[in-house]
């Protein structure tokens, strides 16, 4: 594990041979929700020796429909993410969508996440890099793993070597994504940790309803294949009741299913390393 990740997980006891987990609800819906999810996931990860980064978006800027929920307000959302991390002594992450958001979000979170559609935005990557925070770049649905070297180079040239790359599927057709697992070793060749986004890779975007669909029943399949092909970490959005979630409910994992899945993945990780 890279030193910058060891530093991020300094307050946790974990098995260094395990994958790390980025998990939480898609968006900050309420203080009660983020605390409930963090408490449950943290307890599971502590039990299984998995290093854990809490995730929740303080704002959702990339909604299909203009009527979709986007957040409680930037500062309130960020404050609740930070409060959750402080309460459980966890590193935290949230996505940013423009260069001017980077310094604001960096005051509250430990990892700045770059959405897949924005992975080529040079000003955004540079602004994130200049905060000195860990930068997690999601691979664009329109790119392959080797081409992500340019995102890595932009961040490095801005003076930041704390970089994670995340695979989240490739678009084939108008309303589906396909995961090409060659991208995991290809992106590891860039010398950075690679994460598999097990929930967004199962999205079915561009639905005529204006709400993205998904195939959450395949989250376990995506996760197991990612561990088998060498992913360093997993990204899983989870919610106590995805059916009533205010964002991405169609592809989130139900919270009570997480422990059983992680138990299987820990066993698989031990078998393949």
PDB file of C-alpha atoms in Angstrom:
ATOM      1  CA  UNK A   1       0.000   0.000   0.000  1.00  0.00           C
ATOM      2  CA  UNK A   2       1.301   3.447  -0.950  1.00  0.00           C
ATOM      3  CA  UNK A   3       2.450   5.672   1.901  1.00  0.00           C
ATOM      4  CA  UNK A   4      -0.194   8.309   1.275  1.00  0.00           C
ATOM      5  CA  UNK A   5      -2.889   5.662   1.831  1.00  0.00           C
ATOM      6  CA  UNK A   6      -1.161   4.387   4.959  1.00  0.00           C
ATOM      7  CA  UNK A   7      -1.186   7.956   6.244  1.00  0.00           C
ATOM      8  CA  UNK A   8      -4.898   8.275   5.472  1.00  0.00           C
ATOM      9  CA  UNK A   9      -5.660   5.061   7.367  1.00  0.00           C
ATOM     10  CA  UNK A  10      -3.400   5.873  10.314  1.00  0.00           C
ATOM     11  CA  UNK A  11      -6.306   5.893  12.799  1.00  0.00           C
ATOM     12  CA  UNK A  12      -7.548   2.441  11.783  1.00  0.00           C
ATOM     13  CA  UNK A  13      -6.410  -1.069  12.569  1.00  0.00           C
ATOM     14  CA  UNK A  14      -6.549  -3.216   9.453  1.00  0.00           C
ATOM     15  CA  UNK A  15      -4.955  -6.056   7.545  1.00  0.00           C
ATOM     16  CA  UNK A  16      -2.441  -4.516   5.144  1.00  0.00           C
ATOM     17  CA  UNK A  17      -3.035  -7.371   2.707  1.00  0.00           C
ATOM     18  CA  UNK A  18      -6.705  -6.424   2.361  1.00  0.00           C
ATOM     19  CA  UNK A  19      -8.221  -4.200  -0.301  1.00  0.00           C
ATOM     20  CA  UNK A  20      -9.426  -0.807   0.898  1.00  0.00           C
ATOM     21  CA  UNK A  21     -13.038   0.298   0.698  1.00  0.00           C
ATOM     22  CA  UNK A  22     -14.617   3.604  -0.357  1.00  0.00           C
ATOM     23  CA  UNK A  23     -18.278   3.430   0.635  1.00  0.00           C
ATOM     24  CA  UNK A  24     -21.286   5.448   1.706  1.00  0.00           C
ATOM     25  CA  UNK A  25     -24.532   6.857   0.335  1.00  0.00           C
ATOM     26  CA  UNK A  26     -24.540   8.551  -3.042  1.00  0.00           C
ATOM     27  CA  UNK A  27     -25.407  11.962  -1.622  1.00  0.00           C
ATOM     28  CA  UNK A  28     -25.782  13.621   1.770  1.00  0.00           C
ATOM     29  CA  UNK A  29     -29.526  13.379   2.383  1.00  0.00           C
ATOM     30  CA  UNK A  30     -29.437  14.071   6.134  1.00  0.00           C
ATOM     31  CA  UNK A  31     -27.134  13.861   9.140  1.00  0.00           C
ATOM     32  CA  UNK A  32     -29.012  10.789  10.330  1.00  0.00           C
ATOM     33  CA  UNK A  33     -28.382   8.947   7.060  1.00  0.00           C
ATOM     34  CA  UNK A  34     -24.646   9.611   6.806  1.00  0.00           C
ATOM     35  CA  UNK A  35     -24.099   8.705  10.455  1.00  0.00           C
ATOM     36  CA  UNK A  36     -26.131   5.502  10.142  1.00  0.00           C
ATOM     37  CA  UNK A  37     -24.290   4.326   7.046  1.00  0.00           C
ATOM     38  CA  UNK A  38     -20.840   5.255   8.351  1.00  0.00           C
ATOM     39  CA  UNK A  39     -21.504   3.525  11.666  1.00  0.00           C
ATOM     40  CA  UNK A  40     -22.603   0.304   9.977  1.00  0.00           C
ATOM     41  CA  UNK A  41     -19.830   0.211   7.372  1.00  0.00           C
ATOM     42  CA  UNK A  42     -17.123   1.192   9.855  1.00  0.00           C
ATOM     43  CA  UNK A  43     -18.189  -1.613  12.201  1.00  0.00           C
ATOM     44  CA  UNK A  44     -18.060  -4.173   9.392  1.00  0.00           C
ATOM     45  CA  UNK A  45     -14.675  -2.963   8.153  1.00  0.00           C
ATOM     46  CA  UNK A  46     -13.198  -2.971  11.654  1.00  0.00           C
ATOM     47  CA  UNK A  47     -14.374  -6.548  12.121  1.00  0.00           C
ATOM     48  CA  UNK A  48     -12.922  -7.686   8.785  1.00  0.00           C
ATOM     49  CA  UNK A  49      -9.716  -5.621   8.876  1.00  0.00           C
ATOM     50  CA  UNK A  50     -10.615  -3.508   5.839  1.00  0.00           C
ATOM     51  CA  UNK A  51      -9.284   0.087   5.677  1.00  0.00           C
ATOM     52  CA  UNK A  52     -12.214   2.401   5.039  1.00  0.00           C
ATOM     53  CA  UNK A  53     -12.828   5.807   3.415  1.00  0.00           C
ATOM     54  CA  UNK A  54     -16.293   7.264   3.995  1.00  0.00           C
ATOM     55  CA  UNK A  55     -17.934   8.672   0.849  1.00  0.00           C
ATOM     56  CA  UNK A  56     -20.925  10.918   0.297  1.00  0.00           C
ATOM     57  CA  UNK A  57     -21.430  13.622  -2.326  1.00  0.00           C
ATOM     58  CA  UNK A  58     -22.167  17.035  -0.861  1.00  0.00           C
ATOM     59  CA  UNK A  59     -23.655  18.103  -4.188  1.00  0.00           C
ATOM     60  CA  UNK A  60     -24.771  16.237  -7.307  1.00  0.00           C
ATOM     61  CA  UNK A  61     -24.126  18.455 -10.300  1.00  0.00           C
ATOM     62  CA  UNK A  62     -24.474  15.805 -13.003  1.00  0.00           C
ATOM     63  CA  UNK A  63     -28.174  14.945 -12.811  1.00  0.00           C
ATOM     64  CA  UNK A  64     -30.131  13.818 -15.871  1.00  0.00           C
ATOM     65  CA  UNK A  65     -33.271  15.720 -14.904  1.00  0.00           C
ATOM     66  CA  UNK A  66     -33.334  19.305 -13.689  1.00  0.00           C
ATOM     67  CA  UNK A  67     -35.851  18.274 -11.028  1.00  0.00           C
ATOM     68  CA  UNK A  68     -33.538  15.685  -9.419  1.00  0.00           C
ATOM     69  CA  UNK A  69     -32.221  16.209  -5.883  1.00  0.00           C
ATOM     70  CA  UNK A  70     -28.788  17.854  -5.904  1.00  0.00           C
ATOM     71  CA  UNK A  71     -28.029  18.331  -2.210  1.00  0.00           C
ATOM     72  CA  UNK A  72     -28.724  20.186   1.015  1.00  0.00           C
ATOM     73  CA  UNK A  73     -26.384  23.061   0.162  1.00  0.00           C
ATOM     74  CA  UNK A  74     -22.623  22.980  -0.342  1.00  0.00           C
ATOM     75  CA  UNK A  75     -21.370  24.056   3.068  1.00  0.00           C
ATOM     76  CA  UNK A  76     -23.959  22.041   4.981  1.00  0.00           C
ATOM     77  CA  UNK A  77     -23.260  18.937   2.898  1.00  0.00           C
ATOM     78  CA  UNK A  78     -19.505  19.279   3.292  1.00  0.00           C
ATOM     79  CA  UNK A  79     -19.843  19.959   7.000  1.00  0.00           C
ATOM     80  CA  UNK A  80     -21.861  16.772   7.486  1.00  0.00           C
ATOM     81  CA  UNK A  81     -19.285  14.711   5.568  1.00  0.00           C
ATOM     82  CA  UNK A  82     -16.500  16.188   7.720  1.00  0.00           C
ATOM     83  CA  UNK A  83     -18.506  15.683  10.920  1.00  0.00           C
ATOM     84  CA  UNK A  84     -19.028  12.024  10.043  1.00  0.00           C
ATOM     85  CA  UNK A  85     -15.339  11.500   9.366  1.00  0.00           C
ATOM     86  CA  UNK A  86     -14.347  13.192  12.607  1.00  0.00           C
ATOM     87  CA  UNK A  87     -16.867  11.216  14.659  1.00  0.00           C
ATOM     88  CA  UNK A  88     -15.594   7.848  13.421  1.00  0.00           C
ATOM     89  CA  UNK A  89     -11.969   8.954  12.835  1.00  0.00           C
ATOM     90  CA  UNK A  90     -12.233   8.093   9.150  1.00  0.00           C
ATOM     91  CA  UNK A  91     -10.815   9.688   5.998  1.00  0.00           C
ATOM     92  CA  UNK A  92     -13.576  11.110   3.814  1.00  0.00           C
ATOM     93  CA  UNK A  93     -14.217  11.827   0.163  1.00  0.00           C
ATOM     94  CA  UNK A  94     -16.664  13.723  -2.021  1.00  0.00           C
ATOM     95  CA  UNK A  95     -16.721  14.629  -5.697  1.00  0.00           C
ATOM     96  CA  UNK A  96     -16.062  18.084  -7.117  1.00  0.00           C
ATOM     97  CA  UNK A  97     -17.200  19.444 -10.471  1.00  0.00           C
ATOM     98  CA  UNK A  98     -15.256  22.655 -11.086  1.00  0.00           C
ATOM     99  CA  UNK A  99     -11.889  24.160 -10.253  1.00  0.00           C
ATOM    100  CA  UNK A 100     -13.376  26.674  -7.831  1.00  0.00           C
ATOM    101  CA  UNK A 101     -14.854  23.849  -5.750  1.00  0.00           C
ATOM    102  CA  UNK A 102     -11.465  22.234  -5.083  1.00  0.00           C
ATOM    103  CA  UNK A 103     -10.134  24.567  -2.336  1.00  0.00           C
ATOM    104  CA  UNK A 104     -13.544  24.701  -0.635  1.00  0.00           C
ATOM    105  CA  UNK A 105     -14.005  20.920  -0.559  1.00  0.00           C
ATOM    106  CA  UNK A 106     -10.378  20.415   0.491  1.00  0.00           C
ATOM    107  CA  UNK A 107     -11.144  22.190   3.758  1.00  0.00           C
ATOM    108  CA  UNK A 108     -13.573  19.397   4.651  1.00  0.00           C
ATOM    109  CA  UNK A 109     -12.474  16.122   3.007  1.00  0.00           C
ATOM    110  CA  UNK A 110      -9.305  14.071   2.625  1.00  0.00           C
ATOM    111  CA  UNK A 111      -9.826  12.758  -0.912  1.00  0.00           C
ATOM    112  CA  UNK A 112     -11.131  14.808  -3.836  1.00  0.00           C
ATOM    113  CA  UNK A 113     -13.025  12.685  -6.340  1.00  0.00           C
ATOM    114  CA  UNK A 114     -13.096  13.687 -10.012  1.00  0.00           C
ATOM    115  CA  UNK A 115     -16.244  12.452 -11.802  1.00  0.00           C
ATOM    116  CA  UNK A 116     -15.759  10.272 -14.861  1.00  0.00           C
ATOM    117  CA  UNK A 117     -17.258  12.754 -17.304  1.00  0.00           C
ATOM    118  CA  UNK A 118     -14.735  15.379 -16.094  1.00  0.00           C
ATOM    119  CA  UNK A 119     -11.563  13.289 -16.038  1.00  0.00           C
ATOM    120  CA  UNK A 120     -10.053  15.248 -18.965  1.00  0.00           C
ATOM    121  CA  UNK A 121     -10.728  18.722 -17.500  1.00  0.00           C
ATOM    122  CA  UNK A 122      -7.219  20.048 -17.017  1.00  0.00           C
ATOM    123  CA  UNK A 123      -8.146  23.023 -14.824  1.00  0.00           C
ATOM    124  CA  UNK A 124     -10.145  20.756 -12.520  1.00  0.00           C
ATOM    125  CA  UNK A 125      -7.348  18.186 -12.198  1.00  0.00           C
ATOM    126  CA  UNK A 126      -4.747  20.866 -11.551  1.00  0.00           C
ATOM    127  CA  UNK A 127      -6.914  22.647  -8.983  1.00  0.00           C
ATOM    128  CA  UNK A 128      -7.503  19.372  -7.147  1.00  0.00           C
ATOM    129  CA  UNK A 129      -3.798  18.539  -7.254  1.00  0.00           C
ATOM    130  CA  UNK A 130      -2.805  21.929  -5.877  1.00  0.00           C
ATOM    131  CA  UNK A 131      -4.816  21.365  -2.698  1.00  0.00           C
ATOM    132  CA  UNK A 132      -2.347  18.667  -1.697  1.00  0.00           C
ATOM    133  CA  UNK A 133      -5.187  16.240  -1.042  1.00  0.00           C
ATOM    134  CA  UNK A 134      -5.423  12.719  -2.455  1.00  0.00           C
ATOM    135  CA  UNK A 135      -7.048  12.914  -5.900  1.00  0.00           C
ATOM    136  CA  UNK A 136      -9.215  10.016  -7.070  1.00  0.00           C
ATOM    137  CA  UNK A 137      -9.962  10.241 -10.794  1.00  0.00           C
ATOM    138  CA  UNK A 138     -12.724   8.097 -12.220  1.00  0.00           C
ATOM    139  CA  UNK A 139     -11.966   6.809 -15.711  1.00  0.00           C
ATOM    140  CA  UNK A 140     -14.266   8.310 -18.288  1.00  0.00           C
ATOM    141  CA  UNK A 141     -16.860   5.973 -19.769  1.00  0.00           C
ATOM    142  CA  UNK A 142     -15.416   6.975 -23.147  1.00  0.00           C
ATOM    143  CA  UNK A 143     -11.764   6.119 -22.353  1.00  0.00           C
ATOM    144  CA  UNK A 144      -9.604   3.047 -21.871  1.00  0.00           C
ATOM    145  CA  UNK A 145      -7.119   2.398 -19.088  1.00  0.00           C
ATOM    146  CA  UNK A 146      -3.928   3.318 -20.968  1.00  0.00           C
ATOM    147  CA  UNK A 147      -5.297   6.763 -21.869  1.00  0.00           C
ATOM    148  CA  UNK A 148      -5.675   7.634 -18.190  1.00  0.00           C
ATOM    149  CA  UNK A 149      -1.931   8.210 -18.051  1.00  0.00           C
ATOM    150  CA  UNK A 150      -2.607  11.781 -19.182  1.00  0.00           C
ATOM    151  CA  UNK A 151      -4.789  12.490 -16.148  1.00  0.00           C
ATOM    152  CA  UNK A 152      -2.063  11.067 -13.922  1.00  0.00           C
ATOM    153  CA  UNK A 153       0.568  13.214 -15.623  1.00  0.00           C
ATOM    154  CA  UNK A 154      -1.484  16.402 -15.214  1.00  0.00           C
ATOM    155  CA  UNK A 155      -1.792  15.844 -11.472  1.00  0.00           C
ATOM    156  CA  UNK A 156       1.851  14.897 -11.078  1.00  0.00           C
ATOM    157  CA  UNK A 157       3.023  17.960 -13.021  1.00  0.00           C
ATOM    158  CA  UNK A 158       0.984  20.081 -10.615  1.00  0.00           C
ATOM    159  CA  UNK A 159       3.153  18.691  -7.806  1.00  0.00           C
ATOM    160  CA  UNK A 160       0.910  15.977  -6.390  1.00  0.00           C
ATOM    161  CA  UNK A 161       1.711  12.254  -6.441  1.00  0.00           C
ATOM    162  CA  UNK A 162      -1.205  11.179  -4.243  1.00  0.00           C
ATOM    163  CA  UNK A 163      -3.349   9.722  -7.041  1.00  0.00           C
ATOM    164  CA  UNK A 164      -5.958   6.976  -7.302  1.00  0.00           C
ATOM    165  CA  UNK A 165      -7.645   5.841 -10.515  1.00  0.00           C
ATOM    166  CA  UNK A 166     -11.110   4.284 -10.517  1.00  0.00           C
ATOM    167  CA  UNK A 167     -12.643   2.039 -13.155  1.00  0.00           C
ATOM    168  CA  UNK A 168     -16.416   2.503 -13.584  1.00  0.00           C
ATOM    169  CA  UNK A 169     -17.301   0.866 -16.862  1.00  0.00           C
ATOM    170  CA  UNK A 170     -17.344   1.816 -20.518  1.00  0.00           C
ATOM    171  CA  UNK A 171     -20.350   2.904 -22.529  1.00  0.00           C
ATOM    172  CA  UNK A 172     -21.512   0.608 -25.323  1.00  0.00           C
ATOM    173  CA  UNK A 173     -24.847   1.693 -26.721  1.00  0.00           C
ATOM    174  CA  UNK A 174     -27.107   4.331 -25.292  1.00  0.00           C
ATOM    175  CA  UNK A 175     -28.336   2.846 -22.018  1.00  0.00           C
ATOM    176  CA  UNK A 176     -25.746   0.465 -20.639  1.00  0.00           C
ATOM    177  CA  UNK A 177     -22.158   0.101 -19.450  1.00  0.00           C
ATOM    178  CA  UNK A 178     -19.708  -2.787 -19.795  1.00  0.00           C
ATOM    179  CA  UNK A 179     -16.685  -3.439 -17.562  1.00  0.00           C
ATOM    180  CA  UNK A 180     -13.468  -4.340 -19.354  1.00  0.00           C
ATOM    181  CA  UNK A 181     -11.279  -5.807 -16.617  1.00  0.00           C
ATOM    182  CA  UNK A 182      -8.143  -5.291 -18.672  1.00  0.00           C
ATOM    183  CA  UNK A 183      -8.385  -1.689 -17.499  1.00  0.00           C
ATOM    184  CA  UNK A 184      -7.412  -2.651 -13.951  1.00  0.00           C
ATOM    185  CA  UNK A 185      -3.886  -3.906 -14.770  1.00  0.00           C
ATOM    186  CA  UNK A 186      -3.552  -1.268 -17.506  1.00  0.00           C
ATOM    187  CA  UNK A 187      -4.213   1.523 -15.009  1.00  0.00           C
ATOM    188  CA  UNK A 188      -1.977  -0.097 -12.383  1.00  0.00           C
ATOM    189  CA  UNK A 189       0.800   0.242 -14.955  1.00  0.00           C
ATOM    190  CA  UNK A 190       0.593   4.008 -14.335  1.00  0.00           C
ATOM    191  CA  UNK A 191       2.057   3.376 -10.882  1.00  0.00           C
ATOM    192  CA  UNK A 192      -1.044   4.322  -8.875  1.00  0.00           C
ATOM    193  CA  UNK A 193      -3.629   2.385  -6.821  1.00  0.00           C
ATOM    194  CA  UNK A 194      -6.666   1.291  -8.809  1.00  0.00           C
ATOM    195  CA  UNK A 195     -10.210   1.058  -7.486  1.00  0.00           C
ATOM    196  CA  UNK A 196     -13.242  -0.690  -8.971  1.00  0.00           C
ATOM    197  CA  UNK A 197     -16.492   1.248  -8.721  1.00  0.00           C
ATOM    198  CA  UNK A 198     -18.851  -1.675  -8.233  1.00  0.00           C
ATOM    199  CA  UNK A 199     -22.078   0.325  -8.267  1.00  0.00           C
ATOM    200  CA  UNK A 200     -21.748   3.051 -10.906  1.00  0.00           C
ATOM    201  CA  UNK A 201     -20.387   0.478 -13.356  1.00  0.00           C
ATOM    202  CA  UNK A 202     -23.829  -1.115 -13.214  1.00  0.00           C
ATOM    203  CA  UNK A 203     -25.737   2.030 -14.086  1.00  0.00           C
ATOM    204  CA  UNK A 204     -28.097   2.137 -17.024  1.00  0.00           C
ATOM    205  CA  UNK A 205     -27.909   5.818 -17.964  1.00  0.00           C
ATOM    206  CA  UNK A 206     -29.969   7.961 -20.315  1.00  0.00           C
ATOM    207  CA  UNK A 207     -33.335   6.491 -19.427  1.00  0.00           C
ATOM    208  CA  UNK A 208     -36.304   8.339 -20.877  1.00  0.00           C
ATOM    209  CA  UNK A 209     -37.707   8.766 -17.357  1.00  0.00           C
ATOM    210  CA  UNK A 210     -34.810  11.103 -16.521  1.00  0.00           C
ATOM    211  CA  UNK A 211     -33.704   8.760 -13.712  1.00  0.00           C
ATOM    212  CA  UNK A 212     -30.724   6.444 -14.203  1.00  0.00           C
ATOM    213  CA  UNK A 213     -31.432   2.711 -13.954  1.00  0.00           C
ATOM    214  CA  UNK A 214     -29.152  -0.036 -12.738  1.00  0.00           C
ATOM    215  CA  UNK A 215     -28.424  -3.719 -12.067  1.00  0.00           C
ATOM    216  CA  UNK A 216     -27.578  -3.910  -8.335  1.00  0.00           C
ATOM    217  CA  UNK A 217     -27.999  -7.701  -8.324  1.00  0.00           C
ATOM    218  CA  UNK A 218     -24.633  -7.866 -10.121  1.00  0.00           C
ATOM    219  CA  UNK A 219     -22.628  -5.816  -7.589  1.00  0.00           C
ATOM    220  CA  UNK A 220     -21.130  -8.986  -6.119  1.00  0.00           C
ATOM    221  CA  UNK A 221     -20.101 -10.230  -9.552  1.00  0.00           C
ATOM    222  CA  UNK A 222     -18.370  -6.953 -10.407  1.00  0.00           C
ATOM    223  CA  UNK A 223     -16.602  -6.835  -7.032  1.00  0.00           C
ATOM    224  CA  UNK A 224     -15.375 -10.427  -7.120  1.00  0.00           C
ATOM    225  CA  UNK A 225     -13.996 -10.060 -10.623  1.00  0.00           C
ATOM    226  CA  UNK A 226     -12.244  -6.836  -9.608  1.00  0.00           C
ATOM    227  CA  UNK A 227     -10.500  -8.503  -6.672  1.00  0.00           C
ATOM    228  CA  UNK A 228      -9.500 -11.430  -8.897  1.00  0.00           C
ATOM    229  CA  UNK A 229      -7.953  -9.082 -11.465  1.00  0.00           C
ATOM    230  CA  UNK A 230      -5.893  -7.109  -8.951  1.00  0.00           C
ATOM    231  CA  UNK A 231      -7.924  -4.091  -7.841  1.00  0.00           C
ATOM    232  CA  UNK A 232      -6.394  -2.367  -4.820  1.00  0.00           C
ATOM    233  CA  UNK A 233      -9.700  -0.999  -3.594  1.00  0.00           C
ATOM    234  CA  UNK A 234     -13.448  -1.136  -4.090  1.00  0.00           C
ATOM    235  CA  UNK A 235     -16.001   1.682  -4.328  1.00  0.00           C
ATOM    236  CA  UNK A 236     -19.521   0.749  -3.235  1.00  0.00           C
ATOM    237  CA  UNK A 237     -22.422   3.101  -2.722  1.00  0.00           C
ATOM    238  CA  UNK A 238     -24.816   1.759  -0.106  1.00  0.00           C
ATOM    239  CA  UNK A 239     -28.064   2.864   1.488  1.00  0.00           C
ATOM    240  CA  UNK A 240     -30.447   1.373   4.095  1.00  0.00           C
ATOM    241  CA  UNK A 241     -33.291   1.542   1.565  1.00  0.00           C
ATOM    242  CA  UNK A 242     -32.145   2.261  -1.995  1.00  0.00           C
ATOM    243  CA  UNK A 243     -35.755   2.415  -3.177  1.00  0.00           C
ATOM    244  CA  UNK A 244     -36.223   5.743  -1.400  1.00  0.00           C
ATOM    245  CA  UNK A 245     -32.701   7.134  -1.947  1.00  0.00           C
ATOM    246  CA  UNK A 246     -32.612  10.632  -3.410  1.00  0.00           C
ATOM    247  CA  UNK A 247     -29.867   9.772  -5.920  1.00  0.00           C
ATOM    248  CA  UNK A 248     -28.688   6.604  -7.695  1.00  0.00           C
ATOM    249  CA  UNK A 249     -31.005   4.307  -5.776  1.00  0.00           C
ATOM    250  CA  UNK A 250     -31.267   1.990  -8.786  1.00  0.00           C
ATOM    251  CA  UNK A 251     -27.661   0.853  -8.526  1.00  0.00           C
ATOM    252  CA  UNK A 252     -26.815   1.107  -4.806  1.00  0.00           C
ATOM    253  CA  UNK A 253     -26.260  -1.900  -2.554  1.00  0.00           C
ATOM    254  CA  UNK A 254     -28.742  -2.365   0.256  1.00  0.00           C
ATOM    255  CA  UNK A 255     -26.838  -1.732   3.485  1.00  0.00           C
ATOM    256  CA  UNK A 256     -27.804  -5.007   5.141  1.00  0.00           C
ATOM    257  CA  UNK A 257     -26.221  -6.937   2.252  1.00  0.00           C
ATOM    258  CA  UNK A 258     -22.792  -5.339   2.592  1.00  0.00           C
ATOM    259  CA  UNK A 259     -21.322  -7.474   5.365  1.00  0.00           C
ATOM    260  CA  UNK A 260     -21.949 -10.782   3.625  1.00  0.00           C
ATOM    261  CA  UNK A 261     -20.427  -9.505   0.396  1.00  0.00           C
ATOM    262  CA  UNK A 262     -17.328  -8.122   2.113  1.00  0.00           C
ATOM    263  CA  UNK A 263     -16.801 -11.404   3.955  1.00  0.00           C
ATOM    264  CA  UNK A 264     -16.717 -13.215   0.610  1.00  0.00           C
ATOM    265  CA  UNK A 265     -14.373 -10.626  -0.898  1.00  0.00           C
ATOM    266  CA  UNK A 266     -11.900 -10.849   1.987  1.00  0.00           C
ATOM    267  CA  UNK A 267     -11.701 -14.612   1.485  1.00  0.00           C
ATOM    268  CA  UNK A 268     -11.215 -14.145  -2.250  1.00  0.00           C
ATOM    269  CA  UNK A 269      -8.478 -11.559  -1.696  1.00  0.00           C
ATOM    270  CA  UNK A 270      -6.565 -14.007   0.518  1.00  0.00           C
ATOM    271  CA  UNK A 271      -6.834 -16.638  -2.206  1.00  0.00           C
ATOM    272  CA  UNK A 272      -5.444 -14.487  -5.014  1.00  0.00           C
ATOM    273  CA  UNK A 273      -2.607 -12.494  -3.416  1.00  0.00           C
TER     274      UNK A 273
END
